[in-house]
CSV table of C-alpha atoms in Angstrom, one decimal:
chain,number,residue,atom,x,y,z
A,1,MET,CA,130.4,46.0,52.0
A,2,THR,CA,130.2,42.2,52.8
A,3,ASP,CA,129.0,40.3,55.8
A,4,GLN,CA,132.2,37.9,55.5
A,5,PRO,CA,134.8,38.5,58.3
A,6,TYR,CA,138.0,40.6,57.3
A,7,GLN,CA,140.5,38.3,55.7
A,8,GLY,CA,143.5,40.5,55.2
A,9,TYR,CA,145.0,40.9,51.7
A,10,ASP,CA,147.7,39.3,50.0
A,11,GLY,CA,147.6,36.0,51.7
A,12,TYR,CA,147.3,37.7,55.4
A,13,ASP,CA,144.6,36.2,57.3
A,14,GLY,CA,144.3,38.7,59.7
A,15,TYR,CA,145.7,39.4,63.1
A,16,ASP,CA,144.2,37.8,66.3
A,17,PRO,CA,145.9,38.7,69.5
A,18,TYR,CA,144.4,35.7,71.4
A,19,ARG,CA,145.1,33.1,68.9
A,20,GLN,CA,148.4,31.2,69.6
A,21,GLN,CA,150.6,31.5,66.7
A,22,PRO,CA,152.8,28.8,65.4
A,23,ALA,CA,156.4,28.8,65.8
A,24,PRO,CA,158.7,29.5,63.3
A,25,GLN,CA,160.6,26.9,61.9
A,26,GLY,CA,163.7,25.9,63.5
A,27,TRP,CA,162.3,27.5,67.0
A,28,PRO,CA,161.4,24.8,69.3
A,29,GLN,CA,157.7,24.3,69.9
A,30,GLN,CA,156.2,26.4,72.9
A,31,GLN,CA,154.7,24.4,75.7
A,32,PRO,CA,151.4,25.5,76.9
A,33,TYR,CA,151.0,26.8,80.4
A,34,ASP,CA,149.7,24.0,83.0
A,35,ASP,CA,146.7,26.2,83.7
A,36,PRO,CA,143.7,24.2,82.4
A,37,GLN,CA,142.2,27.0,81.0
A,38,ALA,CA,145.1,27.6,78.9
A,39,ALA,CA,143.8,24.9,76.1
A,40,GLN,CA,140.7,27.2,75.7
A,41,PRO,CA,141.1,29.3,72.7
A,42,TYR,CA,140.6,32.9,72.6
A,43,THR,CA,140.7,33.3,76.5
A,44,GLN,CA,142.6,36.2,78.0
A,45,GLN,CA,145.1,34.6,81.0
A,46,TRP,CA,146.4,36.8,83.8
A,47,GLN,CA,149.9,35.6,84.8
A,48,GLY,CA,150.5,38.3,87.5
A,49,GLN,CA,149.7,38.9,91.1
A,50,THR,CA,146.1,39.6,91.9
A,51,TRP,CA,144.5,42.1,94.7
A,52,GLU,CA,144.0,40.6,98.0
A,53,THR,CA,140.1,40.3,98.5
A,54,GLN,CA,140.3,39.5,102.3
A,55,VAL,CA,140.5,42.4,104.6
A,56,GLN,CA,143.4,41.7,107.0
A,57,PRO,CA,142.9,43.1,110.6
A,58,PRO,CA,145.5,45.5,111.9
A,59,VAL,CA,148.3,44.4,114.0
A,60,ALA,CA,147.9,45.4,117.3
A,61,PRO,CA,150.4,47.5,118.8
A,62,PRO,CA,152.3,47.1,122.1
A,63,ALA,CA,149.8,47.6,125.3
A,64,GLU,CA,151.6,50.5,126.8
A,65,GLU,CA,151.1,52.5,123.7
A,66,THR,CA,147.2,52.0,123.5
A,67,ALA,CA,146.6,52.2,127.1
A,68,TYR,CA,144.1,55.1,126.3
A,69,MET,CA,143.2,54.0,122.9
A,70,PRO,CA,140.0,51.8,122.2
A,71,SER,CA,140.6,48.7,120.0
A,72,GLN,CA,138.5,49.1,116.8
A,73,GLY,CA,137.3,46.7,114.1
A,74,ALA,CA,138.8,45.9,110.9
A,75,GLY,CA,136.4,48.1,109.1
A,76,ALA,CA,137.2,51.1,111.2
A,77,ALA,CA,141.2,50.7,110.8
A,78,TYR,CA,140.3,52.5,107.5
A,79,GLY,CA,138.8,55.8,109.0
A,80,GLY,CA,135.1,53.8,108.9
A,81,TYR,CA,135.5,53.1,105.0
A,82,GLN,CA,133.8,49.7,104.4
A,83,GLU,CA,135.5,47.5,102.0
A,84,PRO,CA,133.1,46.7,99.2
A,85,GLY,CA,132.3,43.0,98.6
A,86,TRP,CA,135.1,41.4,96.7
A,87,GLY,CA,134.1,38.1,97.8
A,88,GLY,CA,135.6,38.6,101.4
A,89,THR,CA,133.7,39.3,104.6
A,90,GLN,CA,132.9,42.9,105.5
A,91,ALA,CA,133.4,44.5,109.3
A,92,PRO,CA,130.7,45.4,111.1
A,93,ALA,CA,129.6,49.3,110.6
A,94,HIS,CA,129.7,49.9,114.5
A,95,ALA,CA,132.3,48.0,116.4
A,96,GLN,CA,132.0,47.9,120.4
A,97,THR,CA,134.4,50.0,121.7
A,98,PRO,CA,135.9,48.8,125.2
A,99,ALA,CA,136.3,50.8,128.2
A,100,PRO,CA,139.8,52.3,128.3
A,101,ALA,CA,142.2,50.5,130.7
A,102,GLN,CA,143.0,52.5,133.6
A,103,ALA,CA,146.6,52.8,135.0
A,104,PRO,CA,147.3,50.9,138.1
A,105,ALA,CA,147.7,53.2,141.3
A,106,GLN,CA,151.2,53.5,142.9
A,107,THR,CA,151.3,52.2,146.3
A,108,PRO,CA,153.6,53.9,148.8
A,109,PRO,CA,156.6,51.9,149.8
A,110,THR,CA,156.5,50.4,153.1
A,111,ASP,CA,160.1,50.1,154.1
A,112,GLY,CA,160.2,53.8,155.1
A,113,SER,CA,163.1,54.6,152.5
A,114,GLU,CA,161.5,56.8,150.5
A,115,PRO,CA,158.4,59.3,151.0
A,116,GLY,CA,155.1,57.6,149.9
A,117,TYR,CA,153.6,59.1,146.9
A,118,GLY,CA,149.7,58.6,146.4
A,119,PRO,CA,148.1,57.9,143.1
A,120,ALA,CA,147.6,60.8,140.5
A,121,THR,CA,144.4,63.1,141.0
A,122,VAL,CA,142.8,65.9,139.3
A,123,ALA,CA,143.1,68.2,142.5
A,124,GLY,CA,146.7,67.7,142.7
A,125,ASN,CA,149.3,66.1,145.3
A,126,ALA,CA,147.6,65.8,148.3
A,127,ARG,CA,151.1,65.6,150.7
A,128,ILE,CA,151.8,68.3,153.2
A,129,THR,CA,155.0,69.5,154.8
A,130,ASP,CA,155.7,68.7,158.2
A,131,ALA,CA,154.7,72.2,159.5
A,132,GLN,CA,151.5,72.0,157.8
A,133,ARG,CA,151.0,68.7,159.7
A,134,ALA,CA,151.9,70.3,162.9
A,135,ARG,CA,149.3,73.1,162.3
A,136,LEU,CA,146.6,70.7,161.5
A,137,GLU,CA,147.3,68.6,164.8
A,138,GLY,CA,147.4,71.8,166.8
A,139,ARG,CA,151.2,71.7,167.2
A,140,SER,CA,153.9,74.3,166.9
A,141,PRO,CA,156.0,74.5,163.6
A,142,ILE,CA,158.7,76.0,165.6
A,143,ILE,CA,161.7,74.2,166.7
A,144,GLU,CA,164.4,76.2,168.4
A,145,PRO,CA,168.1,75.4,168.0
A,146,GLY,CA,169.0,73.9,171.4
A,147,VAL,CA,172.1,74.1,173.7
A,148,GLN,CA,174.7,73.3,171.4
A,149,PRO,CA,174.0,76.0,168.7
A,150,ALA,CA,173.4,78.6,171.7
A,151,GLY,CA,177.2,77.6,172.7
A,152,LEU,CA,178.4,78.7,169.5
A,153,THR,CA,176.6,81.7,169.6
A,154,ALA,CA,177.8,82.5,173.0
A,155,LEU,CA,181.4,81.8,172.1
A,156,LEU,CA,181.4,83.9,168.7
A,157,GLY,CA,180.0,86.7,170.9
A,158,LEU,CA,182.5,86.4,173.3
A,159,LEU,CA,185.3,86.4,170.7
A,160,LEU,CA,183.6,89.7,169.2
A,161,ALA,CA,183.6,91.3,172.7
A,162,GLY,CA,187.2,90.4,173.4
A,163,ALA,CA,188.3,91.7,169.9
A,164,ALA,CA,186.3,94.8,170.1
A,165,ALA,CA,188.5,95.7,173.3
A,166,ILE,CA,191.7,95.2,171.3
A,167,GLY,CA,191.0,97.1,168.3
A,168,PRO,CA,189.0,97.4,165.0
A,169,TYR,CA,191.6,95.2,162.9
A,170,ALA,CA,191.4,92.2,165.5
A,171,LEU,CA,187.6,92.6,165.4
A,172,VAL,CA,187.8,91.9,161.9
A,173,VAL,CA,188.6,88.2,162.4
A,174,PRO,CA,185.4,87.1,164.3
A,175,LEU,CA,183.3,89.5,162.2
A,176,VAL,CA,184.2,87.9,158.7
A,177,ALA,CA,183.4,84.4,160.4
A,178,LEU,CA,179.9,85.7,161.5
A,179,GLN,CA,179.1,87.1,158.1
A,180,ALA,CA,180.1,83.8,156.3
A,181,VAL,CA,177.9,81.9,158.6
A,182,THR,CA,175.1,84.5,158.2
A,183,ALA,CA,175.1,84.3,154.5
A,184,ALA,CA,175.2,80.7,154.2
A,185,GLY,CA,172.4,80.2,157.2
A,186,TRP,CA,169.8,82.4,155.6
A,187,PHE,CA,169.7,80.7,152.3
A,188,ARG,CA,169.6,77.3,153.9
A,189,LEU,CA,166.7,78.4,156.3
A,190,ASN,CA,164.6,79.5,153.0
A,191,GLY,CA,165.0,76.0,151.7
A,192,MET,CA,167.8,77.1,148.8
A,193,TRP,CA,170.7,74.7,148.9
A,194,PRO,CA,173.0,74.6,147.2
A,195,ALA,CA,173.1,78.2,146.3
A,196,ARG,CA,176.6,78.8,146.0
A,197,GLN,CA,176.4,82.0,144.0
A,198,GLY,CA,173.9,83.7,146.3
A,199,ILE,CA,176.0,82.8,149.4
A,200,ALA,CA,179.2,84.0,147.5
A,201,LEU,CA,177.4,87.2,146.1
A,202,ALA,CA,176.3,88.1,150.0
A,203,PHE,CA,179.6,87.1,151.6
A,204,ALA,CA,181.4,89.4,148.8
A,205,GLY,CA,179.0,92.4,149.9
A,206,ALA,CA,180.0,91.7,153.6
A,207,LEU,CA,183.5,91.9,152.7
A,208,THR,CA,183.0,95.1,150.6
A,209,ALA,CA,181.5,96.7,153.1
A,210,ASP,CA,184.3,96.0,155.6
A,211,VAL,CA,187.0,97.1,153.5
A,212,ALA,CA,185.0,100.5,152.7
A,213,LEU,CA,184.5,101.0,156.5
A,214,LEU,CA,188.2,100.6,157.2
A,215,ALA,CA,189.3,102.8,154.2
A,216,SER,CA,186.5,105.3,155.3
A,217,GLY,CA,187.6,105.7,158.8
A,218,ARG,CA,184.4,103.5,160.2
A,219,THR,CA,182.1,105.8,158.7
A,220,PRO,CA,178.2,104.4,158.7
A,221,ALA,CA,177.8,105.8,155.0
A,222,ALA,CA,179.9,103.2,154.1
A,223,ILE,CA,177.3,100.3,155.0
A,224,LEU,CA,174.6,102.0,153.2
A,225,GLY,CA,176.4,102.6,150.2
A,226,THR,CA,177.3,98.8,149.8
A,227,LEU,CA,174.0,97.7,150.6
A,228,GLY,CA,172.5,99.8,147.8
A,229,VAL,CA,175.3,98.8,145.3
A,230,TRP,CA,174.6,95.1,146.2
A,231,VAL,CA,170.9,95.2,145.9
A,232,LEU,CA,171.2,96.6,142.3
A,233,LEU,CA,173.9,94.1,141.3
A,234,ALA,CA,171.5,91.3,142.8
A,235,LEU,CA,168.7,92.5,140.8
A,236,VAL,CA,170.8,92.8,137.5
A,237,LEU,CA,171.9,89.1,137.9
A,238,GLN,CA,168.5,87.9,138.5
A,239,LEU,CA,167.1,89.8,135.5
A,240,ARG,CA,169.7,87.7,133.6
A,241,SER,CA,168.5,84.4,135.0
A,242,HIS,CA,166.5,81.8,132.6
A,243,ALA,CA,164.4,80.4,135.1
A,244,ASP,CA,160.9,81.0,135.9
A,245,PRO,CA,159.4,84.1,137.0
A,246,ASP,CA,158.6,82.9,140.4
A,247,GLU,CA,161.6,81.3,141.1
A,248,ARG,CA,163.5,84.3,140.1
A,249,MET,CA,161.6,86.4,142.3
A,250,TYR,CA,162.1,84.2,145.0
A,251,GLY,CA,165.8,83.9,144.7
A,252,LEU,CA,166.1,87.8,144.4
A,253,MET,CA,164.5,87.9,147.8
A,254,ALA,CA,166.4,85.5,149.4
A,255,THR,CA,170.0,87.0,147.9
A,256,VAL,CA,168.9,90.6,149.0
A,257,ALA,CA,167.8,89.3,152.4
A,258,SER,CA,171.0,87.4,153.0
A,259,ALA,CA,173.2,90.2,151.5
A,260,ALA,CA,171.6,92.7,153.8
A,261,LEU,CA,172.0,90.7,157.0
A,262,ALA,CA,175.6,90.1,155.8
A,263,ILE,CA,176.2,93.8,155.7
A,264,VAL,CA,174.4,95.0,158.3
A,265,ALA,CA,176.6,92.7,160.7
A,266,SER,CA,179.1,95.1,159.8
A,267,GLY,CA,178.0,97.6,162.2
A,268,TYR,CA,179.8,95.9,164.9
A,269,LEU,CA,182.9,97.5,163.0
A,270,ALA,CA,181.5,101.0,162.6
A,271,SER,CA,180.4,101.0,166.4
A,272,HIS,CA,182.2,102.1,169.4
A,273,GLY,CA,184.7,99.2,170.7
A,274,ASP,CA,182.8,99.7,174.6
A,275,ALA,CA,179.5,99.4,172.9
A,276,VAL,CA,180.3,96.1,171.0
A,277,THR,CA,182.1,94.6,174.0
A,278,VAL,CA,178.9,95.1,176.3
A,279,GLY,CA,176.3,94.1,173.5
A,280,ALA,CA,178.2,91.1,172.2
A,281,ALA,CA,178.6,89.8,175.9
A,282,SER,CA,174.9,90.6,176.7
A,283,VAL,CA,173.8,88.4,173.5
A,284,ALA,CA,175.8,85.6,174.4
A,285,VAL,CA,174.4,85.7,178.0
A,286,ALA,CA,170.8,85.8,176.7
A,287,VAL,CA,171.1,83.3,173.9
A,288,LEU,CA,172.2,80.6,176.6
A,289,VAL,CA,169.7,81.2,179.1
A,290,ARG,CA,167.1,81.3,176.3
A,291,ALA,CA,168.3,77.5,175.5
A,292,LEU,CA,167.3,76.7,179.1
A,293,PRO,CA,164.4,74.0,179.1
A,294,LEU,CA,162.0,76.7,180.7
A,295,PRO,CA,158.4,77.7,179.2
A,296,THR,CA,158.7,80.0,176.4
A,297,PRO,CA,157.5,83.1,178.5
A,298,ALA,CA,159.5,82.5,181.5
A,299,SER,CA,162.7,81.6,179.2
A,300,VAL,CA,162.3,85.1,177.3
A,301,ALA,CA,161.9,87.2,180.4
A,302,ALA,CA,165.0,85.2,182.1
A,303,SER,CA,166.9,85.9,179.1
A,304,LEU,CA,166.1,89.6,179.1
A,305,LEU,CA,167.0,90.1,182.6
A,306,ALA,CA,170.1,88.0,182.1
A,307,ALA,CA,171.2,90.1,179.4
A,308,ALA,CA,170.6,93.2,181.4
A,309,GLY,CA,172.8,91.9,184.3
A,310,ALA,CA,175.4,91.2,181.7
A,311,GLY,CA,175.2,94.6,180.4
A,312,VAL,CA,175.6,96.1,183.7
A,313,LEU,CA,178.8,94.0,184.3
A,314,ALA,CA,180.3,94.6,181.1
A,315,GLY,CA,179.4,98.1,181.5
A,316,ALA,CA,181.6,98.2,184.6
A,317,LEU,CA,184.6,97.0,183.1
A,318,THR,CA,184.3,99.3,180.0
A,319,GLY,CA,183.4,102.5,181.8
A,320,LEU,CA,179.7,102.6,180.3
A,321,GLY,CA,178.4,101.9,184.0
A,322,SER,CA,174.8,101.2,184.5
A,323,ALA,CA,174.0,102.5,181.0
A,324,GLY,CA,175.3,99.0,179.9
A,325,ALA,CA,172.0,97.6,181.2
A,326,LEU,CA,169.9,99.4,178.7
A,327,LEU,CA,172.5,98.5,175.8
A,328,GLY,CA,172.5,94.8,176.8
A,329,ALA,CA,168.8,94.6,177.2
A,330,GLY,CA,168.4,96.2,173.7
A,331,ALA,CA,170.9,93.9,171.9
A,332,ALA,CA,169.2,91.1,173.3
A,333,VAL,CA,165.6,91.6,172.3
A,334,CYS,CA,167.0,91.8,168.6
A,335,ALA,CA,169.0,88.7,169.2
A,336,LEU,CA,165.7,87.0,170.4
A,337,ILE,CA,163.9,88.0,167.3
A,338,GLY,CA,166.9,86.6,165.2
A,339,HIS,CA,166.9,83.4,167.2
A,340,ARG,CA,162.9,83.1,166.7
A,341,ALA,CA,163.5,83.4,163.0
A,342,ALA,CA,166.1,80.7,163.0
A,343,SER,CA,163.5,78.5,164.8
A,344,TYR,CA,160.9,78.8,162.3
A,345,ASP,CA,158.8,75.8,159.8
A,346,TYR,CA,160.9,72.8,161.2
A,347,PRO,CA,164.4,73.7,160.5
A,348,SER,CA,167.0,71.3,159.7
A,349,ARG,CA,170.0,70.4,161.7
A,350,PHE,CA,172.1,72.5,159.6
A,351,VAL,CA,169.8,75.3,160.1
A,352,HIS,CA,170.4,75.2,163.7
A,353,PHE,CA,174.1,75.5,163.2
A,354,THR,CA,174.3,78.4,160.7
A,355,ALA,CA,171.3,80.4,160.8
A,356,GLY,CA,170.8,79.6,164.7
A,357,VAL,CA,174.2,80.6,165.3
A,358,ALA,CA,174.5,83.6,163.3
A,359,LEU,CA,171.2,85.3,163.2
A,360,PRO,CA,170.9,86.5,166.8
A,361,LEU,CA,174.5,88.4,166.5
A,362,ALA,CA,173.9,89.9,163.1
A,363,ALA,CA,170.3,91.3,164.2
A,364,ALA,CA,171.5,92.7,167.3
A,365,ALA,CA,174.5,94.6,165.2
A,366,PRO,CA,172.0,97.7,164.3
A,367,ALA,CA,170.8,97.9,168.1
A,368,VAL,CA,174.4,98.2,169.4
A,369,TYR,CA,175.3,100.8,166.8
A,370,LEU,CA,172.5,103.0,167.7
A,371,LEU,CA,172.5,102.4,171.6
A,372,GLY,CA,176.4,102.9,171.5
A,373,ARG,CA,176.1,106.4,169.5
A,374,ALA,CA,173.4,107.5,172.1
A,375,LEU,CA,175.1,106.0,175.1
A,376,VAL,CA,178.8,106.5,174.8
């Protein structure tokens, strides 16, 4: 062993990786780097990219994306990790969190073109309907159809009365019009528009009942059979719907009620011709008197008396005599109930000209049939 450094063997003086070797003969002499430290021997040089020692703050996203996100410091951008001291500055351990920006409240338009909506609240929307506002102010939410729908009801009632005097097949023409308006008006009265499938289903049930009555010799059992089949059909169709459970239940009730009213109106076709004449004429007179500008109790009493008088007059023409007064008064009571239903909860003009026209006559059909069988 010796204390001298290793000198190699056979003339080789040892390999030093940090010493600059002379260039072979015939090769151009390499020039040193421009780095001033290159002239110092035995010094390792880094010629690549180095790590960034400064912590760069994150780029702030757009304001709409951070409306509810508090801004954080540079150190918090890495999940609370503090960058070790590489010669740069460190972010504070606890950055101050500013309050989240509050969304500006929406102001209702002042031009009256759209209904105003207030700002969002935890308790829900504070807007109320016209009917609810009327109740809070002590006013009635009932608006009666008026004189024009009453005139259309009277015209349709007189057509039913005249067609019944001719024969059952002539009665089918105004009866089909009554059933179509009944189906459309009930859906619109319940706020469901457009509801083409429900209206078409109810109207198809009414036509089926008419055909079944004519084919069976005007047997009332055809009405009950058609009504049962259509209730089952409406239930099956609603079960196949993909709407919410509440909407399906609401649609089922509206469809069943509309089909029931349109099918029950076929009772005019199952009734005796004289009973239809007296009942339809009495309903026409009762609705016209009810539309007069009178207080409600006086108007109701006057319409019932007028219907009884019209029943007596029509009974004298058909052979019912004084029994027509009872039939006319009974049909008028049912007609006023239908008139009241078409006036409920601030209905629209379309409701007045559909449900307001058809419901008095459709609701009077069972009374005409039952009283007609008892009196004729």
